[in-house]
Amino acid sequence: MKIKILGSGAGGGLPQWNCNCANCRSARNRSGDVLPRTQSSIAVSDNGVDWILVNASPDLLSQLRAHPDLQPARTLRDSGIAAVVLSDAQIDHVTGLLMLRERTTPLPLYACAPVLEDLSTGLPLVPLLGHYCGVQTHAIVPGKHFTISACEGLRFTPIAVDGKAPPYSPFRQSSIDGTNIALLIEDRIKGTRAFYAPGLAQMQDEIHATMCGADLVLVDGTFWTATEMIDLGISTKHADDMGHLAQCGEVGRRGMIDWLEALPRGTRKVLTHINNTNPILDPHSDEHAQLRARGIDVAHDGMVLQV
Ligand code: MLT
Ligand code: MN
Ligand code: ZN
């Protein structure tokens, strides 16, 4: 399978429109080597023609312009995007659905029940798109694998993870199974596996065991430290408040890099959904060097991963 990182930034992207932190300034002015990043999304394919979009970023149109191969041009109106799978109902992962409204057939949309509920109530994109192309919803269930006919060589398994529903959601304070999922994507011919979780608040043994069986682990790279935004004085939010496990551990708690370190040798490890405050975005930072030393890559827009 082939995975394209369409957007490697967290909500707001890089530079974020109203932010003047060091990374945002550098990315805006191109004064260093901090690359601009669009908001979180990947596309996955088994044949290189038909693609499954996992999360639909508000930056979807610019992402598609940056990837002309997602437009196979088989007919006058066409798209390589065969379907969309959602990991949650966060703004950075769903608002790109609106950009697909010119479709000539209903959009196949795969998401868990609480996400479909949020998208029918608090942020009613599904009924709204009913006035345009229409949406063919498929309720997926944690633990139950599914396939999508356009990419039959891929098998998707949603895995419930700890995370946060969006601020507008009634599930925000008490997440239920399916508000946030990771996806295990398997190539049914090659037997290879990719584990994708752009939002992961807390590791659990079963989730880590699933990661151990994957060739590629592409996970939540939002924050370097849990108090990063508080320390910069730009927010009062702790990583836990937002549903993201920071890369560095705290007393009594392992960070994401500790969990990645414990994966089998040879596992490809990549951090994505990176917040603009995260020092790993600067390739010259000490934090980036620490990742390099541990064999962990930092995703960038346009990165292609062959699994
Ligand atoms: C998050 O994952 O917490 C976000 O990126 C929130 C957002 O989209 O604003
Ligand atoms: Mn996000
Ligand atoms: Zn910033």
PDB file of C-alpha atoms and ligand atoms in Angstrom:
ATOM      1  CA  MET A   1       0.000   0.000   0.000  1.00  0.00           C
ATOM      2  CA  LYS A   2       0.966   3.569  -0.507  1.00  0.00           C
ATOM      3  CA  ILE A   3       0.259   6.291   2.047  1.00  0.00           C
ATOM      4  CA  LYS A   4       0.545   9.953   1.211  1.00  0.00           C
ATOM      5  CA  ILE A   5       0.734  12.488   3.979  1.00  0.00           C
ATOM      6  CA  LEU A   6      -1.497  15.229   2.617  1.00  0.00           C
ATOM      7  CA  GLY A   7      -1.318  17.316   5.777  1.00  0.00           C
ATOM      8  CA  SER A   8       1.021  16.811   8.735  1.00  0.00           C
ATOM      9  CA  GLY A   9      -0.055  19.748  10.909  1.00  0.00           C
ATOM     10  CA  ALA A  10      -2.544  19.770  13.782  1.00  0.00           C
ATOM     11  CA  GLY A  11      -5.534  22.114  13.885  1.00  0.00           C
ATOM     12  CA  GLY A  12      -4.509  25.561  12.637  1.00  0.00           C
ATOM     13  CA  GLY A  13      -1.673  24.192  10.504  1.00  0.00           C
ATOM     14  CA  LEU A  14       1.674  25.953  10.217  1.00  0.00           C
ATOM     15  CA  PRO A  15       1.873  28.893  10.178  1.00  0.00           C
ATOM     16  CA  GLN A  16      -1.358  29.314  12.120  1.00  0.00           C
ATOM     17  CA  TRP A  17      -3.063  32.475  10.911  1.00  0.00           C
ATOM     18  CA  ASN A  18      -3.021  34.276  14.264  1.00  0.00           C
ATOM     19  CA  CYS A  19       0.174  32.887  15.768  1.00  0.00           C
ATOM     20  CA  ASN A  20       3.604  34.439  16.072  1.00  0.00           C
ATOM     21  CA  CYS A  21       5.426  31.684  17.910  1.00  0.00           C
ATOM     22  CA  ALA A  22       8.945  30.902  16.665  1.00  0.00           C
ATOM     23  CA  ASN A  23       7.805  28.092  14.363  1.00  0.00           C
ATOM     24  CA  CYS A  24       4.936  30.091  12.861  1.00  0.00           C
ATOM     25  CA  ARG A  25       7.184  33.086  12.252  1.00  0.00           C
ATOM     26  CA  SER A  26       9.838  30.936  10.650  1.00  0.00           C
ATOM     27  CA  ALA A  27       7.367  29.067   8.433  1.00  0.00           C
ATOM     28  CA  ARG A  28       5.605  32.318   7.464  1.00  0.00           C
ATOM     29  CA  ASN A  29       8.762  34.248   6.601  1.00  0.00           C
ATOM     30  CA  ARG A  30      10.686  31.230   5.329  1.00  0.00           C
ATOM     31  CA  SER A  31      13.495  32.515   7.518  1.00  0.00           C
ATOM     32  CA  GLY A  32      14.664  29.054   8.556  1.00  0.00           C
ATOM     33  CA  ASP A  33      14.040  25.441   7.664  1.00  0.00           C
ATOM     34  CA  VAL A  34      10.636  25.075   9.336  1.00  0.00           C
ATOM     35  CA  LEU A  35       8.351  23.835   6.562  1.00  0.00           C
ATOM     36  CA  PRO A  36       4.753  25.089   6.333  1.00  0.00           C
ATOM     37  CA  ARG A  37       2.236  22.331   7.012  1.00  0.00           C
ATOM     38  CA  THR A  38      -1.429  21.916   6.199  1.00  0.00           C
ATOM     39  CA  GLN A  39      -3.935  20.302   8.538  1.00  0.00           C
ATOM     40  CA  SER A  40      -3.967  16.600   9.244  1.00  0.00           C
ATOM     41  CA  SER A  41      -4.979  14.085   6.573  1.00  0.00           C
ATOM     42  CA  ILE A  42      -3.633  11.067   4.723  1.00  0.00           C
ATOM     43  CA  ALA A  43      -4.602   9.264   1.532  1.00  0.00           C
ATOM     44  CA  VAL A  44      -4.055   5.515   1.203  1.00  0.00           C
ATOM     45  CA  SER A  45      -4.221   3.297  -1.869  1.00  0.00           C
ATOM     46  CA  ASP A  46      -3.483  -0.262  -2.925  1.00  0.00           C
ATOM     47  CA  ASN A  47      -3.342   0.499  -6.650  1.00  0.00           C
ATOM     48  CA  GLY A  48      -2.113   4.106  -6.894  1.00  0.00           C
ATOM     49  CA  VAL A  49      -5.262   5.214  -8.757  1.00  0.00           C
ATOM     50  CA  ASP A  50      -8.098   4.895  -6.243  1.00  0.00           C
ATOM     51  CA  TRP A  51      -7.497   6.505  -2.873  1.00  0.00           C
ATOM     52  CA  ILE A  52      -9.174   6.417   0.508  1.00  0.00           C
ATOM     53  CA  LEU A  53      -8.963   9.723   2.280  1.00  0.00           C
ATOM     54  CA  VAL A  54      -8.511   9.310   6.006  1.00  0.00           C
ATOM     55  CA  ASN A  55      -9.818  12.557   7.466  1.00  0.00           C
ATOM     56  CA  ALA A  56     -10.891  15.497   5.351  1.00  0.00           C
ATOM     57  CA  SER A  57      -8.857  18.558   6.230  1.00  0.00           C
ATOM     58  CA  PRO A  58     -10.031  22.163   5.819  1.00  0.00           C
ATOM     59  CA  ASP A  59      -6.966  22.421   3.545  1.00  0.00           C
ATOM     60  CA  LEU A  60      -8.177  19.637   1.275  1.00  0.00           C
ATOM     61  CA  LEU A  61      -8.302  21.708  -1.906  1.00  0.00           C
ATOM     62  CA  SER A  62      -4.706  22.885  -1.616  1.00  0.00           C
ATOM     63  CA  GLN A  63      -3.668  19.344  -0.721  1.00  0.00           C
ATOM     64  CA  LEU A  64      -5.316  18.016  -3.872  1.00  0.00           C
ATOM     65  CA  ARG A  65      -3.596  20.703  -5.941  1.00  0.00           C
ATOM     66  CA  ALA A  66      -0.291  19.571  -4.473  1.00  0.00           C
ATOM     67  CA  HIS A  67      -1.024  15.959  -5.485  1.00  0.00           C
ATOM     68  CA  PRO A  68      -2.132  15.902  -9.128  1.00  0.00           C
ATOM     69  CA  ASP A  69      -1.963  12.100  -9.091  1.00  0.00           C
ATOM     70  CA  LEU A  70      -5.094  12.138  -6.925  1.00  0.00           C
ATOM     71  CA  GLN A  71      -6.861  13.261 -10.116  1.00  0.00           C
ATOM     72  CA  PRO A  72      -6.723  10.302 -12.547  1.00  0.00           C
ATOM     73  CA  ALA A  73      -8.910  12.207 -15.086  1.00  0.00           C
ATOM     74  CA  ARG A  74     -10.694   9.105 -16.382  1.00  0.00           C
ATOM     75  CA  THR A  75     -13.790  11.123 -17.251  1.00  0.00           C
ATOM     76  CA  LEU A  76     -14.680  14.790 -17.611  1.00  0.00           C
ATOM     77  CA  ARG A  77     -15.598  14.939 -13.912  1.00  0.00           C
ATOM     78  CA  ASP A  78     -13.485  12.569 -11.807  1.00  0.00           C
ATOM     79  CA  SER A  79     -11.506  12.159  -8.595  1.00  0.00           C
ATOM     80  CA  GLY A  80      -9.120   9.583  -7.249  1.00  0.00           C
ATOM     81  CA  ILE A  81     -10.831   9.905  -3.859  1.00  0.00           C
ATOM     82  CA  ALA A  82     -13.172   6.940  -3.661  1.00  0.00           C
ATOM     83  CA  ALA A  83     -14.262   7.295  -0.041  1.00  0.00           C
ATOM     84  CA  VAL A  84     -13.519   9.060   3.229  1.00  0.00           C
ATOM     85  CA  VAL A  85     -12.823   7.408   6.591  1.00  0.00           C
ATOM     86  CA  LEU A  86     -12.885   9.569   9.727  1.00  0.00           C
ATOM     87  CA  SER A  87     -10.901   9.040  12.917  1.00  0.00           C
ATOM     88  CA  ASP A  88     -12.973  11.581  14.884  1.00  0.00           C
ATOM     89  CA  ALA A  89     -15.247  14.586  14.349  1.00  0.00           C
ATOM     90  CA  GLN A  90     -12.670  17.315  15.055  1.00  0.00           C
ATOM     91  CA  ILE A  91     -12.844  20.411  12.843  1.00  0.00           C
ATOM     92  CA  ASP A  92      -9.400  19.739  11.354  1.00  0.00           C
ATOM     93  CA  HIS A  93     -10.511  16.263  10.254  1.00  0.00           C
ATOM     94  CA  VAL A  94     -14.003  16.850   8.896  1.00  0.00           C
ATOM     95  CA  THR A  95     -14.538  20.305   7.435  1.00  0.00           C
ATOM     96  CA  GLY A  96     -12.872  19.282   4.164  1.00  0.00           C
ATOM     97  CA  LEU A  97     -15.973  17.188   3.502  1.00  0.00           C
ATOM     98  CA  LEU A  98     -17.628  20.427   2.384  1.00  0.00           C
ATOM     99  CA  MET A  99     -14.986  20.773  -0.338  1.00  0.00           C
ATOM    100  CA  LEU A 100     -16.156  17.517  -1.912  1.00  0.00           C
ATOM    101  CA  ARG A 101     -19.704  18.792  -2.500  1.00  0.00           C
ATOM    102  CA  GLU A 102     -19.284  18.995  -6.279  1.00  0.00           C
ATOM    103  CA  ARG A 103     -19.174  15.197  -6.508  1.00  0.00           C
ATOM    104  CA  THR A 104     -21.594  13.756  -9.015  1.00  0.00           C
ATOM    105  CA  THR A 105     -22.467  10.784  -6.794  1.00  0.00           C
ATOM    106  CA  PRO A 106     -23.024  10.519  -3.015  1.00  0.00           C
ATOM    107  CA  LEU A 107     -19.835  10.513  -0.967  1.00  0.00           C
ATOM    108  CA  PRO A 108     -19.105   7.188   0.762  1.00  0.00           C
ATOM    109  CA  LEU A 109     -18.275   8.123   4.378  1.00  0.00           C
ATOM    110  CA  TYR A 110     -17.034   5.633   6.972  1.00  0.00           C
ATOM    111  CA  ALA A 111     -17.103   6.694  10.627  1.00  0.00           C
ATOM    112  CA  CYS A 112     -18.102   5.426  14.057  1.00  0.00           C
ATOM    113  CA  ALA A 113     -21.565   6.119  15.442  1.00  0.00           C
ATOM    114  CA  PRO A 114     -20.637   9.025  17.782  1.00  0.00           C
ATOM    115  CA  VAL A 115     -18.804  10.762  14.934  1.00  0.00           C
ATOM    116  CA  LEU A 116     -21.767  10.345  12.587  1.00  0.00           C
ATOM    117  CA  GLU A 117     -23.980  11.675  15.364  1.00  0.00           C
ATOM    118  CA  ASP A 118     -21.808  14.782  15.839  1.00  0.00           C
ATOM    119  CA  LEU A 119     -21.849  15.310  12.086  1.00  0.00           C
ATOM    120  CA  SER A 120     -25.633  15.183  12.093  1.00  0.00           C
ATOM    121  CA  THR A 121     -26.180  17.441  15.135  1.00  0.00           C
ATOM    122  CA  GLY A 122     -23.476  19.783  16.516  1.00  0.00           C
ATOM    123  CA  LEU A 123     -21.740  20.134  13.158  1.00  0.00           C
ATOM    124  CA  PRO A 124     -24.386  18.872  10.723  1.00  0.00           C
ATOM    125  CA  LEU A 125     -22.205  18.333   7.668  1.00  0.00           C
ATOM    126  CA  VAL A 126     -23.963  15.103   6.691  1.00  0.00           C
ATOM    127  CA  PRO A 127     -27.491  16.561   6.353  1.00  0.00           C
ATOM    128  CA  LEU A 128     -25.989  19.722   4.858  1.00  0.00           C
ATOM    129  CA  LEU A 129     -24.193  17.758   2.134  1.00  0.00           C
ATOM    130  CA  GLY A 130     -27.548  16.125   1.437  1.00  0.00           C
ATOM    131  CA  HIS A 131     -28.364  19.377  -0.355  1.00  0.00           C
ATOM    132  CA  TYR A 132     -25.300  18.907  -2.583  1.00  0.00           C
ATOM    133  CA  CYS A 133     -23.808  15.525  -3.521  1.00  0.00           C
ATOM    134  CA  GLY A 134     -25.318  13.553  -0.664  1.00  0.00           C
ATOM    135  CA  VAL A 135     -23.474  11.246   1.711  1.00  0.00           C
ATOM    136  CA  GLN A 136     -23.648   7.482   1.858  1.00  0.00           C
ATOM    137  CA  THR A 137     -22.804   6.834   5.512  1.00  0.00           C
ATOM    138  CA  HIS A 138     -21.281   3.579   6.723  1.00  0.00           C
ATOM    139  CA  ALA A 139     -21.238   3.140  10.500  1.00  0.00           C
ATOM    140  CA  ILE A 140     -18.003   1.398  11.408  1.00  0.00           C
ATOM    141  CA  VAL A 141     -17.483  -0.343  14.728  1.00  0.00           C
ATOM    142  CA  PRO A 142     -14.301  -0.529  16.835  1.00  0.00           C
ATOM    143  CA  GLY A 143     -12.792  -3.979  16.542  1.00  0.00           C
ATOM    144  CA  LYS A 144     -14.718  -4.889  13.388  1.00  0.00           C
ATOM    145  CA  HIS A 145     -12.739  -4.733  10.177  1.00  0.00           C
ATOM    146  CA  PHE A 146     -14.184  -3.478   6.914  1.00  0.00           C
ATOM    147  CA  THR A 147     -13.178  -3.127   3.290  1.00  0.00           C
ATOM    148  CA  ILE A 148     -14.026  -0.516   0.675  1.00  0.00           C
ATOM    149  CA  SER A 149     -14.711  -1.774  -2.840  1.00  0.00           C
ATOM    150  CA  ALA A 150     -12.511   0.783  -4.645  1.00  0.00           C
ATOM    151  CA  CYS A 151      -9.482  -0.452  -2.700  1.00  0.00           C
ATOM    152  CA  GLU A 152     -10.362  -4.056  -2.045  1.00  0.00           C
ATOM    153  CA  GLY A 153      -6.760  -4.948  -1.347  1.00  0.00           C
ATOM    154  CA  LEU A 154      -6.914  -2.977   1.895  1.00  0.00           C
ATOM    155  CA  ARG A 155      -8.531  -4.039   5.124  1.00  0.00           C
ATOM    156  CA  PHE A 156      -9.335  -1.402   7.744  1.00  0.00           C
ATOM    157  CA  THR A 157      -9.796  -2.113  11.438  1.00  0.00           C
ATOM    158  CA  PRO A 158     -10.997   0.746  13.649  1.00  0.00           C
ATOM    159  CA  ILE A 159      -9.536   0.635  17.160  1.00  0.00           C
ATOM    160  CA  ALA A 160     -11.088   2.698  19.941  1.00  0.00           C
ATOM    161  CA  VAL A 161      -8.469   4.945  21.545  1.00  0.00           C
ATOM    162  CA  ASP A 162      -8.510   7.466  24.365  1.00  0.00           C
ATOM    163  CA  GLY A 163      -8.947  10.904  22.932  1.00  0.00           C
ATOM    164  CA  LYS A 164     -11.185  13.929  22.973  1.00  0.00           C
ATOM    165  CA  ALA A 165     -14.343  14.547  21.045  1.00  0.00           C
ATOM    166  CA  PRO A 166     -14.465  18.087  19.624  1.00  0.00           C
ATOM    167  CA  PRO A 167     -15.354  21.039  21.878  1.00  0.00           C
ATOM    168  CA  TYR A 168     -18.796  21.339  20.224  1.00  0.00           C
ATOM    169  CA  SER A 169     -19.667  17.701  20.944  1.00  0.00           C
ATOM    170  CA  PRO A 170     -21.770  16.379  23.829  1.00  0.00           C
ATOM    171  CA  PHE A 171     -19.137  13.587  23.981  1.00  0.00           C
ATOM    172  CA  ARG A 172     -16.384  16.113  24.854  1.00  0.00           C
ATOM    173  CA  GLN A 173     -16.501  15.509  28.614  1.00  0.00           C
ATOM    174  CA  SER A 174     -17.222  11.796  28.467  1.00  0.00           C
ATOM    175  CA  SER A 175     -15.863  10.114  25.381  1.00  0.00           C
ATOM    176  CA  ILE A 176     -17.433   6.805  24.427  1.00  0.00           C
ATOM    177  CA  ASP A 177     -16.009   4.031  22.257  1.00  0.00           C
ATOM    178  CA  GLY A 178     -15.697   5.418  18.771  1.00  0.00           C
ATOM    179  CA  THR A 179     -15.345   9.145  19.445  1.00  0.00           C
ATOM    180  CA  ASN A 180     -11.667   8.654  18.581  1.00  0.00           C
ATOM    181  CA  ILE A 181     -10.212   5.735  16.708  1.00  0.00           C
ATOM    182  CA  ALA A 182      -6.893   4.556  15.403  1.00  0.00           C
ATOM    183  CA  LEU A 183      -6.925   2.614  12.154  1.00  0.00           C
ATOM    184  CA  LEU A 184      -5.024  -0.538  11.406  1.00  0.00           C
ATOM    185  CA  ILE A 185      -4.712  -0.702   7.630  1.00  0.00           C
ATOM    186  CA  GLU A 186      -3.609  -4.037   6.196  1.00  0.00           C
ATOM    187  CA  ASP A 187      -2.471  -4.822   2.673  1.00  0.00           C
ATOM    188  CA  ARG A 188      -4.291  -8.095   2.046  1.00  0.00           C
ATOM    189  CA  ILE A 189      -1.889  -9.214  -0.668  1.00  0.00           C
ATOM    190  CA  LYS A 190       1.425  -8.268   0.909  1.00  0.00           C
ATOM    191  CA  GLY A 191       0.328  -8.808   4.496  1.00  0.00           C
ATOM    192  CA  THR A 192       1.857  -5.494   5.572  1.00  0.00           C
ATOM    193  CA  ARG A 193       0.248  -3.237   8.146  1.00  0.00           C
ATOM    194  CA  ALA A 194       0.087   0.450   8.918  1.00  0.00           C
ATOM    195  CA  PHE A 195      -1.151   1.831  12.229  1.00  0.00           C
ATOM    196  CA  TYR A 196      -2.507   5.364  12.021  1.00  0.00           C
ATOM    197  CA  ALA A 197      -3.611   7.442  15.001  1.00  0.00           C
ATOM    198  CA  PRO A 198      -3.449  11.224  14.583  1.00  0.00           C
ATOM    199  CA  GLY A 199      -5.019  11.640  18.029  1.00  0.00           C
ATOM    200  CA  LEU A 200      -4.067   9.399  20.929  1.00  0.00           C
ATOM    201  CA  ALA A 201      -4.473  10.656  24.489  1.00  0.00           C
ATOM    202  CA  GLN A 202      -3.189   7.696  26.413  1.00  0.00           C
ATOM    203  CA  MET A 203      -1.452   4.458  25.535  1.00  0.00           C
ATOM    204  CA  GLN A 204      -2.998   1.163  26.542  1.00  0.00           C
ATOM    205  CA  ASP A 205      -1.295  -2.209  26.451  1.00  0.00           C
ATOM    206  CA  GLU A 206      -3.646  -3.616  23.786  1.00  0.00           C
ATOM    207  CA  ILE A 207      -3.069  -0.608  21.556  1.00  0.00           C
ATOM    208  CA  HIS A 208       0.674  -0.875  21.963  1.00  0.00           C
ATOM    209  CA  ALA A 209       0.439  -4.587  21.141  1.00  0.00           C
ATOM    210  CA  THR A 210      -1.340  -3.684  17.889  1.00  0.00           C
ATOM    211  CA  MET A 211       1.367  -1.122  17.123  1.00  0.00           C
ATOM    212  CA  CYS A 212       3.983  -3.829  17.703  1.00  0.00           C
ATOM    213  CA  GLY A 213       2.474  -5.830  14.831  1.00  0.00           C
ATOM    214  CA  ALA A 214       2.625  -2.950  12.339  1.00  0.00           C
ATOM    215  CA  ASP A 215       5.320  -2.184   9.756  1.00  0.00           C
ATOM    216  CA  LEU A 216       4.521   1.524   9.932  1.00  0.00           C
ATOM    217  CA  VAL A 217       3.374   3.408  13.016  1.00  0.00           C
ATOM    218  CA  LEU A 218       2.128   6.873  12.102  1.00  0.00           C
ATOM    219  CA  VAL A 219       0.992   8.545  15.283  1.00  0.00           C
ATOM    220  CA  ASP A 220       0.025  11.622  17.241  1.00  0.00           C
ATOM    221  CA  GLY A 221       2.913  14.087  17.189  1.00  0.00           C
ATOM    222  CA  THR A 222       0.918  17.065  18.466  1.00  0.00           C
ATOM    223  CA  PHE A 223       3.016  18.158  21.439  1.00  0.00           C
ATOM    224  CA  TRP A 224       6.606  17.691  22.590  1.00  0.00           C
ATOM    225  CA  THR A 225       5.659  18.416  26.216  1.00  0.00           C
ATOM    226  CA  ALA A 226       2.230  18.284  27.776  1.00  0.00           C
ATOM    227  CA  THR A 227       2.518  21.880  28.996  1.00  0.00           C
ATOM    228  CA  GLU A 228       4.013  23.325  25.817  1.00  0.00           C
ATOM    229  CA  MET A 229       1.258  25.832  25.109  1.00  0.00           C
ATOM    230  CA  ILE A 230       1.011  26.876  28.769  1.00  0.00           C
ATOM    231  CA  ASP A 231       4.800  27.362  28.949  1.00  0.00           C
ATOM    232  CA  LEU A 232       4.707  29.560  25.850  1.00  0.00           C
ATOM    233  CA  GLY A 233       1.925  31.589  27.459  1.00  0.00           C
ATOM    234  CA  ILE A 234      -0.434  31.169  24.513  1.00  0.00           C
ATOM    235  CA  SER A 235      -3.038  28.885  26.054  1.00  0.00           C
ATOM    236  CA  THR A 236      -4.128  27.411  29.359  1.00  0.00           C
ATOM    237  CA  LYS A 237      -4.635  23.999  27.797  1.00  0.00           C
ATOM    238  CA  HIS A 238      -2.661  20.948  28.863  1.00  0.00           C
ATOM    239  CA  ALA A 239      -2.169  18.163  26.300  1.00  0.00           C
ATOM    240  CA  ASP A 240      -4.640  16.037  28.286  1.00  0.00           C
ATOM    241  CA  ASP A 241      -7.318  18.709  27.877  1.00  0.00           C
ATOM    242  CA  MET A 242      -6.963  18.292  24.128  1.00  0.00           C
ATOM    243  CA  GLY A 243      -6.618  14.527  24.002  1.00  0.00           C
ATOM    244  CA  HIS A 244      -3.005  14.165  22.930  1.00  0.00           C
ATOM    245  CA  LEU A 245      -0.176  12.194  24.541  1.00  0.00           C
ATOM    246  CA  ALA A 246       2.966  14.340  24.480  1.00  0.00           C
ATOM    247  CA  GLN A 247       6.225  12.944  23.147  1.00  0.00           C
ATOM    248  CA  CYS A 248       8.043  13.511  26.455  1.00  0.00           C
ATOM    249  CA  GLY A 249       6.882  11.600  29.491  1.00  0.00           C
ATOM    250  CA  GLU A 250       6.093  13.099  32.864  1.00  0.00           C
ATOM    251  CA  VAL A 251       6.734  11.698  36.306  1.00  0.00           C
ATOM    252  CA  GLY A 252       5.070   8.296  36.400  1.00  0.00           C
ATOM    253  CA  ARG A 253       3.940   8.412  32.804  1.00  0.00           C
ATOM    254  CA  ARG A 254       5.697   7.402  29.615  1.00  0.00           C
ATOM    255  CA  GLY A 255       5.655   9.739  26.690  1.00  0.00           C
ATOM    256  CA  MET A 256       4.991   8.792  23.064  1.00  0.00           C
ATOM    257  CA  ILE A 257       8.707   8.458  22.320  1.00  0.00           C
ATOM    258  CA  ASP A 258       9.090   5.934  25.134  1.00  0.00           C
ATOM    259  CA  TRP A 259       6.300   3.848  23.624  1.00  0.00           C
ATOM    260  CA  LEU A 260       7.819   4.136  20.160  1.00  0.00           C
ATOM    261  CA  GLU A 261      11.173   3.097  21.553  1.00  0.00           C
ATOM    262  CA  ALA A 262       9.569  -0.135  22.785  1.00  0.00           C
ATOM    263  CA  LEU A 263       8.398  -1.180  19.298  1.00  0.00           C
ATOM    264  CA  PRO A 264      10.195  -4.009  17.506  1.00  0.00           C
ATOM    265  CA  ARG A 265      13.350  -3.189  15.564  1.00  0.00           C
ATOM    266  CA  GLY A 266      12.614  -2.304  11.972  1.00  0.00           C
ATOM    267  CA  THR A 267       9.251  -0.655  12.668  1.00  0.00           C
ATOM    268  CA  ARG A 268       9.000   2.594  10.726  1.00  0.00           C
ATOM    269  CA  LYS A 269       7.990   5.311  13.192  1.00  0.00           C
ATOM    270  CA  VAL A 270       6.605   8.633  12.060  1.00  0.00           C
ATOM    271  CA  LEU A 271       5.000  11.469  14.027  1.00  0.00           C
ATOM    272  CA  THR A 272       2.225  13.461  12.375  1.00  0.00           C
ATOM    273  CA  HIS A 273      -0.595  15.883  13.349  1.00  0.00           C
ATOM    274  CA  ILE A 274       2.102  18.184  14.728  1.00  0.00           C
ATOM    275  CA  ASN A 275       1.051  21.364  16.498  1.00  0.00           C
ATOM    276  CA  ASN A 276       2.700  24.597  15.403  1.00  0.00           C
ATOM    277  CA  THR A 277       4.215  25.062  18.888  1.00  0.00           C
ATOM    278  CA  ASN A 278       6.134  21.772  18.756  1.00  0.00           C
ATOM    279  CA  PRO A 279       9.941  22.308  18.653  1.00  0.00           C
ATOM    280  CA  ILE A 280      10.421  19.132  16.548  1.00  0.00           C
ATOM    281  CA  LEU A 281       9.195  21.154  13.563  1.00  0.00           C
ATOM    282  CA  ASP A 282      12.569  22.872  13.433  1.00  0.00           C
ATOM    283  CA  PRO A 283      15.000  20.355  11.920  1.00  0.00           C
ATOM    284  CA  HIS A 284      17.863  22.122  13.713  1.00  0.00           C
ATOM    285  CA  SER A 285      16.329  21.800  17.176  1.00  0.00           C
ATOM    286  CA  ASP A 286      17.702  19.616  19.922  1.00  0.00           C
ATOM    287  CA  GLU A 287      14.297  17.900  20.129  1.00  0.00           C
ATOM    288  CA  HIS A 288      14.452  16.955  16.434  1.00  0.00           C
ATOM    289  CA  ALA A 289      17.941  15.549  17.012  1.00  0.00           C
ATOM    290  CA  GLN A 290      16.608  13.452  19.886  1.00  0.00           C
ATOM    291  CA  LEU A 291      13.999  11.951  17.551  1.00  0.00           C
ATOM    292  CA  ARG A 292      16.614  11.259  14.868  1.00  0.00           C
ATOM    293  CA  ALA A 293      18.748   9.463  17.422  1.00  0.00           C
ATOM    294  CA  ARG A 294      15.778   7.249  18.230  1.00  0.00           C
ATOM    295  CA  GLY A 295      14.924   6.533  14.589  1.00  0.00           C
ATOM    296  CA  ILE A 296      11.668   8.501  14.681  1.00  0.00           C
ATOM    297  CA  ASP A 297      10.730  10.603  11.655  1.00  0.00           C
ATOM    298  CA  VAL A 298       8.748  13.837  11.597  1.00  0.00           C
ATOM    299  CA  ALA A 299       6.088  13.821   8.884  1.00  0.00           C
ATOM    300  CA  HIS A 300       5.934  16.605   6.327  1.00  0.00           C
ATOM    301  CA  ASP A 301       3.313  17.389   3.720  1.00  0.00           C
ATOM    302  CA  GLY A 302       3.885  15.345   0.586  1.00  0.00           C
ATOM    303  CA  MET A 303       5.711  12.541   2.388  1.00  0.00           C
ATOM    304  CA  VAL A 304       5.023   9.178   0.764  1.00  0.00           C
ATOM    305  CA  LEU A 305       5.201   5.974   2.762  1.00  0.00           C
ATOM    306  CA  GLN A 306       5.303   2.623   1.026  1.00  0.00           C
ATOM    307  CA  VAL A 307       4.171  -0.151   3.343  1.00  0.00           C
TER     308      VAL A 307
HETATM  309  C1  MLT B   1      -6.914  18.736  18.077  1.00  0.00           C
HETATM  310  O1  MLT B   1      -6.627  17.657  17.587  1.00  0.00           O
HETATM  311  O2  MLT B   1      -6.993  18.918  19.292  1.00  0.00           O
HETATM  312  C2  MLT B   1      -7.172  19.819  17.115  1.00  0.00           C
HETATM  313  O3  MLT B   1      -6.227  19.899  16.131  1.00  0.00           O
HETATM  314  C3  MLT B   1      -8.260  20.693  17.337  1.00  0.00           C
HETATM  315  C4  MLT B   1      -8.711  21.569  16.207  1.00  0.00           C
HETATM  316  O4  MLT B   1      -8.887  21.129  15.072  1.00  0.00           O
HETATM  317  O5  MLT B   1      -8.910  22.735  16.460  1.00  0.00           O
HETATM  318 MN    MN B   2      -6.596  17.805  15.467  1.00  0.00          MN
HETATM  319 ZN    ZN B   3       2.557  29.188  16.284  1.00  0.00          ZN
END
